[in-house]
PDB file of C-alpha atoms in Angstrom:
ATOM      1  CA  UNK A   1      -1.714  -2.774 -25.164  1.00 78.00           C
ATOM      2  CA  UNK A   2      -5.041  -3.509 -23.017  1.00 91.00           C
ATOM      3  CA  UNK A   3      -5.392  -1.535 -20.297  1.00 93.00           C
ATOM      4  CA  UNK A   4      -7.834  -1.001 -17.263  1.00 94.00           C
ATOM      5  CA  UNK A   5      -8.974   2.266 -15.613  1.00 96.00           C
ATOM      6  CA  UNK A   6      -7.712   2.369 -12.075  1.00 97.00           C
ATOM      7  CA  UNK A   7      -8.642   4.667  -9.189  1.00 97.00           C
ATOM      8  CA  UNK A   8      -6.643   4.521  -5.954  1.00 97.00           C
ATOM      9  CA  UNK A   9      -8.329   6.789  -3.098  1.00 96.00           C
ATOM     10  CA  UNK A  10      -8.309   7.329   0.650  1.00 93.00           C
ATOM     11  CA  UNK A  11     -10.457   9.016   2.770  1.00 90.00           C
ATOM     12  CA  UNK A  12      -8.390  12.452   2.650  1.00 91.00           C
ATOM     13  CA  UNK A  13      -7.698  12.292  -1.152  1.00 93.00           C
ATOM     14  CA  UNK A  14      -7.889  11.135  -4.768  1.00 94.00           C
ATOM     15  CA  UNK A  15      -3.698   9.733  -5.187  1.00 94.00           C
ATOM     16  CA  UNK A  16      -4.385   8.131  -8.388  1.00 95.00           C
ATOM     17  CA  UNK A  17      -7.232   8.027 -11.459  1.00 96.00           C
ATOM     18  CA  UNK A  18      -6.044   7.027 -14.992  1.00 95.00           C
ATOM     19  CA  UNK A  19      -5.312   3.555 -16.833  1.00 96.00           C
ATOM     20  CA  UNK A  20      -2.887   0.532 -16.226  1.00 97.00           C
ATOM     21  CA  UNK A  21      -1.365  -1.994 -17.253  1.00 96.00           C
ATOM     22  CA  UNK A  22      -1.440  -3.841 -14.229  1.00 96.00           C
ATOM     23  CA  UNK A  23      -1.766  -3.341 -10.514  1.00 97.00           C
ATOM     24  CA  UNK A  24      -0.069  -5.424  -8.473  1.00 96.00           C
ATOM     25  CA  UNK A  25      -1.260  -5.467  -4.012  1.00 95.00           C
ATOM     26  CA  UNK A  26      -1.358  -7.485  -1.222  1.00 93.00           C
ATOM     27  CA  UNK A  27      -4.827  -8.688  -0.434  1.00 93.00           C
ATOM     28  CA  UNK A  28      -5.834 -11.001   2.468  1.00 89.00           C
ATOM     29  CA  UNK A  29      -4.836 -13.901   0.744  1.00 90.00           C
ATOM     30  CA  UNK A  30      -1.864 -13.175  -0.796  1.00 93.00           C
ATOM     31  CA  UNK A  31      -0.132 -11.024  -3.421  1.00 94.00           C
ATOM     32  CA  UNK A  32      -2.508 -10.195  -6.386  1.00 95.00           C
ATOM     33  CA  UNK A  33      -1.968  -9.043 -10.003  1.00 96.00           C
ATOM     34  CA  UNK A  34      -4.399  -7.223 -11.888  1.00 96.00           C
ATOM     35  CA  UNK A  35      -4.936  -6.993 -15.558  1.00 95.00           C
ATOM     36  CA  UNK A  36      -7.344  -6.214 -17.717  1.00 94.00           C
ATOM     37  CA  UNK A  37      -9.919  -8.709 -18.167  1.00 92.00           C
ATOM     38  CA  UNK A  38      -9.359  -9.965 -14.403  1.00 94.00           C
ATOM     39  CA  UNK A  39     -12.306 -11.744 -12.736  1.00 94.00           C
ATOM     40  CA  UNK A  40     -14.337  -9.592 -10.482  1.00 96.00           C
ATOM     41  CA  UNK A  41     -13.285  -9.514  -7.214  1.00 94.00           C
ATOM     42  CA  UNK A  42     -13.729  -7.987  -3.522  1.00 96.00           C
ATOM     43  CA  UNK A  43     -10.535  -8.573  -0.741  1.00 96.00           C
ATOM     44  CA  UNK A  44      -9.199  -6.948   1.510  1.00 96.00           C
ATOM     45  CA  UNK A  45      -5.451  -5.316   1.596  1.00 96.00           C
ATOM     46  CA  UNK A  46      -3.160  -5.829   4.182  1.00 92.00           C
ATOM     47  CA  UNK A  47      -0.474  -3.067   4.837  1.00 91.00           C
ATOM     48  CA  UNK A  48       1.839  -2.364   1.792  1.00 90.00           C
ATOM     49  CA  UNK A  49       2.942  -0.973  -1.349  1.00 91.00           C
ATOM     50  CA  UNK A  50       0.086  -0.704  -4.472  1.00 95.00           C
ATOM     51  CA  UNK A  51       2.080  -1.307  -7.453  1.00 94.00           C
ATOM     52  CA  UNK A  52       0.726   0.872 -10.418  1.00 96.00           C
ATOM     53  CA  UNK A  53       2.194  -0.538 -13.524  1.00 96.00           C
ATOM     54  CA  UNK A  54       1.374   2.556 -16.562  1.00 95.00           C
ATOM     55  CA  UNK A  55       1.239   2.391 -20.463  1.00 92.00           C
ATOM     56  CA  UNK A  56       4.386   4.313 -21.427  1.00 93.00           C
ATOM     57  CA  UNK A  57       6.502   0.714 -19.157  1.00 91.00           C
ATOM     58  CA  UNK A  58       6.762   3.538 -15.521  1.00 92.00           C
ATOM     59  CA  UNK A  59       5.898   2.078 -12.297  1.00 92.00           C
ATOM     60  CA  UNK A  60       4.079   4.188  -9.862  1.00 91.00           C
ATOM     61  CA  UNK A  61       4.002   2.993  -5.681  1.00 92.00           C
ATOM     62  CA  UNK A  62       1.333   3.996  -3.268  1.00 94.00           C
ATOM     63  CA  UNK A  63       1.709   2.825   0.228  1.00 92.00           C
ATOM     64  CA  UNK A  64      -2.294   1.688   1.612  1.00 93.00           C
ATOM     65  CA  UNK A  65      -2.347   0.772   5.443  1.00 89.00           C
ATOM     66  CA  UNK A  66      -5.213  -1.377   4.094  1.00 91.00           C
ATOM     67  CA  UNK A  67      -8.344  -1.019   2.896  1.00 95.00           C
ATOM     68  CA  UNK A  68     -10.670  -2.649   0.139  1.00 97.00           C
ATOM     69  CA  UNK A  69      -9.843  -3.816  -3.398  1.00 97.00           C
ATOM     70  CA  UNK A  70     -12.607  -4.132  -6.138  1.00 97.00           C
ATOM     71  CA  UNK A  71     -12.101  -5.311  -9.471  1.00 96.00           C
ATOM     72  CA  UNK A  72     -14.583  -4.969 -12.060  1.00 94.00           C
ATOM     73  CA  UNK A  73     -14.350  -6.139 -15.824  1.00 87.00           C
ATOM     74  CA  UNK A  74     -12.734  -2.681 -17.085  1.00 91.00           C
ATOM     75  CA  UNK A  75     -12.233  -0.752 -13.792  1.00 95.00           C
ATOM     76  CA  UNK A  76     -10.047  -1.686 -10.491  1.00 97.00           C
ATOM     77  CA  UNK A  77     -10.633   0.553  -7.551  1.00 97.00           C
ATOM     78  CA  UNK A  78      -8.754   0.973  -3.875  1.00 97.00           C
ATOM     79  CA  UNK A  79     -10.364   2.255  -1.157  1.00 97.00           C
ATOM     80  CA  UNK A  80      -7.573   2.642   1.446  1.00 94.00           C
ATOM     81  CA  UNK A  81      -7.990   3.818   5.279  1.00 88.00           C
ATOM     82  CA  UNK A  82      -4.459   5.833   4.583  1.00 89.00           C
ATOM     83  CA  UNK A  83      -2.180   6.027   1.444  1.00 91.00           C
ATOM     84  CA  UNK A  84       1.086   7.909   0.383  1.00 91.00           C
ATOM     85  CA  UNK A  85       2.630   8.274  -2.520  1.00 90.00           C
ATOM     86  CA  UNK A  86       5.784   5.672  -1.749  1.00 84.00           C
ATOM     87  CA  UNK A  87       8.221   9.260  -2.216  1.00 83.00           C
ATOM     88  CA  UNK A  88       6.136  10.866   0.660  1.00 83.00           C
ATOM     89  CA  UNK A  89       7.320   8.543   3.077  1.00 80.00           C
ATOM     90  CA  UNK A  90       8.847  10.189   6.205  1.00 80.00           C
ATOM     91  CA  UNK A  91      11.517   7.430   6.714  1.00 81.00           C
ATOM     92  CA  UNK A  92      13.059   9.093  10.077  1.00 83.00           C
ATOM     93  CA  UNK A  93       9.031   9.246  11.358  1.00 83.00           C
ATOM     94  CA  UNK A  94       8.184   6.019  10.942  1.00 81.00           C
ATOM     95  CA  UNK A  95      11.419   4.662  12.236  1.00 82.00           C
ATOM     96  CA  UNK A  96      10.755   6.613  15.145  1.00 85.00           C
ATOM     97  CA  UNK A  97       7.213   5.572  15.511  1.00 82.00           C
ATOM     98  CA  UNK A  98       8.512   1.602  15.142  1.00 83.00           C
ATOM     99  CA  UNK A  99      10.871   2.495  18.487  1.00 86.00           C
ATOM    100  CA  UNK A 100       7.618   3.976  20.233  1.00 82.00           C
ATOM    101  CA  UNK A 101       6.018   0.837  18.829  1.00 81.00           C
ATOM    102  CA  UNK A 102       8.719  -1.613  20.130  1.00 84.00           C
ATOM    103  CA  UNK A 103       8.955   0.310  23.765  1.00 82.00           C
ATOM    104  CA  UNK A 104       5.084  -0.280  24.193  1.00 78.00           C
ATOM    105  CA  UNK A 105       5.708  -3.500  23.432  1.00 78.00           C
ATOM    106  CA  UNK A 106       8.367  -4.508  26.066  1.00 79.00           C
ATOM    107  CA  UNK A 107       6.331  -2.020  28.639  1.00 77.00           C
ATOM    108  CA  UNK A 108       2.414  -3.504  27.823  1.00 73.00           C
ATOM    109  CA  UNK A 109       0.138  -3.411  30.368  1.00 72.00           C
ATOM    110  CA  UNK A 110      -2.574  -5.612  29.230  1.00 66.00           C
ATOM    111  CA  UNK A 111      -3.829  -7.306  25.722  1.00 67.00           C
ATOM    112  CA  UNK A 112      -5.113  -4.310  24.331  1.00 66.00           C
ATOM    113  CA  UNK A 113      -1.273  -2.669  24.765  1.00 69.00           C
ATOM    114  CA  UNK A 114       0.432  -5.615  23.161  1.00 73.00           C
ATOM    115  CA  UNK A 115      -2.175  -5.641  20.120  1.00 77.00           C
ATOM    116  CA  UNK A 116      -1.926  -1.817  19.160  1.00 76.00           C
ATOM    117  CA  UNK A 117       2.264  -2.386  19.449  1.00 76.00           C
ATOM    118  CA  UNK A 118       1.822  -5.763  17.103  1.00 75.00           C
ATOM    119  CA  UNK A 119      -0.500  -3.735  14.959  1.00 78.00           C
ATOM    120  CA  UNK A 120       2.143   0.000  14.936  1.00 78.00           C
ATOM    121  CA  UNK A 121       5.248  -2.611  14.080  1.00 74.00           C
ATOM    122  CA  UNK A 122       3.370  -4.436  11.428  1.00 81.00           C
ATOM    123  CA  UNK A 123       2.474  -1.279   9.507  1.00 82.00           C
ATOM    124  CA  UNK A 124       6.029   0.847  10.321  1.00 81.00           C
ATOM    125  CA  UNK A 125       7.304  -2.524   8.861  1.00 81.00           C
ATOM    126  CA  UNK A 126       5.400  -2.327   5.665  1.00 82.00           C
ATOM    127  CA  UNK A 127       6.404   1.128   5.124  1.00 82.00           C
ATOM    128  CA  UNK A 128       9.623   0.387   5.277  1.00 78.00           C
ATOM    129  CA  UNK A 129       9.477  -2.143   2.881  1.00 82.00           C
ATOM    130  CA  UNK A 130       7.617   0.500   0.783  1.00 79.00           C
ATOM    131  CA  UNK A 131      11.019   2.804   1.324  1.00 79.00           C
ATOM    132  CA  UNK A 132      12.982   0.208   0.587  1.00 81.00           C
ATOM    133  CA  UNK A 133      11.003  -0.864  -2.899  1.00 80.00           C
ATOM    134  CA  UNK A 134      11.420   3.154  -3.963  1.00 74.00           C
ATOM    135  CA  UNK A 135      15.098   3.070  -3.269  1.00 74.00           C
ATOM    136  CA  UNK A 136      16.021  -0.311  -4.913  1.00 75.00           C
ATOM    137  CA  UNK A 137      14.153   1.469  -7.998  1.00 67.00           C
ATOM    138  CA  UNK A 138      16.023   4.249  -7.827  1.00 56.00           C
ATOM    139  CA  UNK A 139      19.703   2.569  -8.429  1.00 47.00           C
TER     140      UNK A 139
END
């Protein structure tokens, strides 16, 4: 089976280095798949779960709040502003950072108020659909 070396990094740590299969993220313009042999490529990634698909058929996730993809002939690469290991995910945190999120939404004060509460909700929103990703996996 052809594979691809992959390195997923943020800027505290290394959370993944090995080959793939496949990676599978959500760049600016949509959902992307990655094999090897892909067309080189630089996008953006919105908020979301990195799909790591590995040799022996197991599926690793890696939540990135964004950050930049690069795909080269034999190596793919994320460099993410933040990412977690989808298990890390403190599901009562971020639900409780969505309700600060939604309260500084209803109580803004100006535009710069209403964008950081737009921007919180987005990303508590793509963590839980991170969660939610681990969980169906899990039945």
């Amino acid at each position: 089976m052809a594979t691809l070396q992959c390195d997923i990094v943020s800027v505290k740590e290394s959370l993944y280095s090995g080959t793939v299969t496949m990676l599978i993220a959500k760049g600016a313009g949509g959902e992307l798949g990655i094999m090897p042999g892909h067309a080189p490529l630089v996008t953006l990634l919105k908020p979301g779960a990195i799909r790591v698909l590995l040799e022996n058929g197991t599926e690793e996730l890696i939540y990135v709040s964004g950050g930049v993809l690069e795909v080269q002939p034999h190596v793919v690469t994320v460099l993410a502003d933040t990412a977690v290991r989808a298990e890390n995910l403190d599901e009562a945190a971020i639900l409780e950072a969505r309700k600060n999120a939604e309260q500084l939404l209803a109580n803004q004060k100006g535009d710069l108020d209403a964008a950081a509460a737009l921007a919180a909700l987005a990303e508590t929103a793509a963590q839980l659909d991170t969660i939610r990703k681990i969980k169906n996996r899990a039945i």
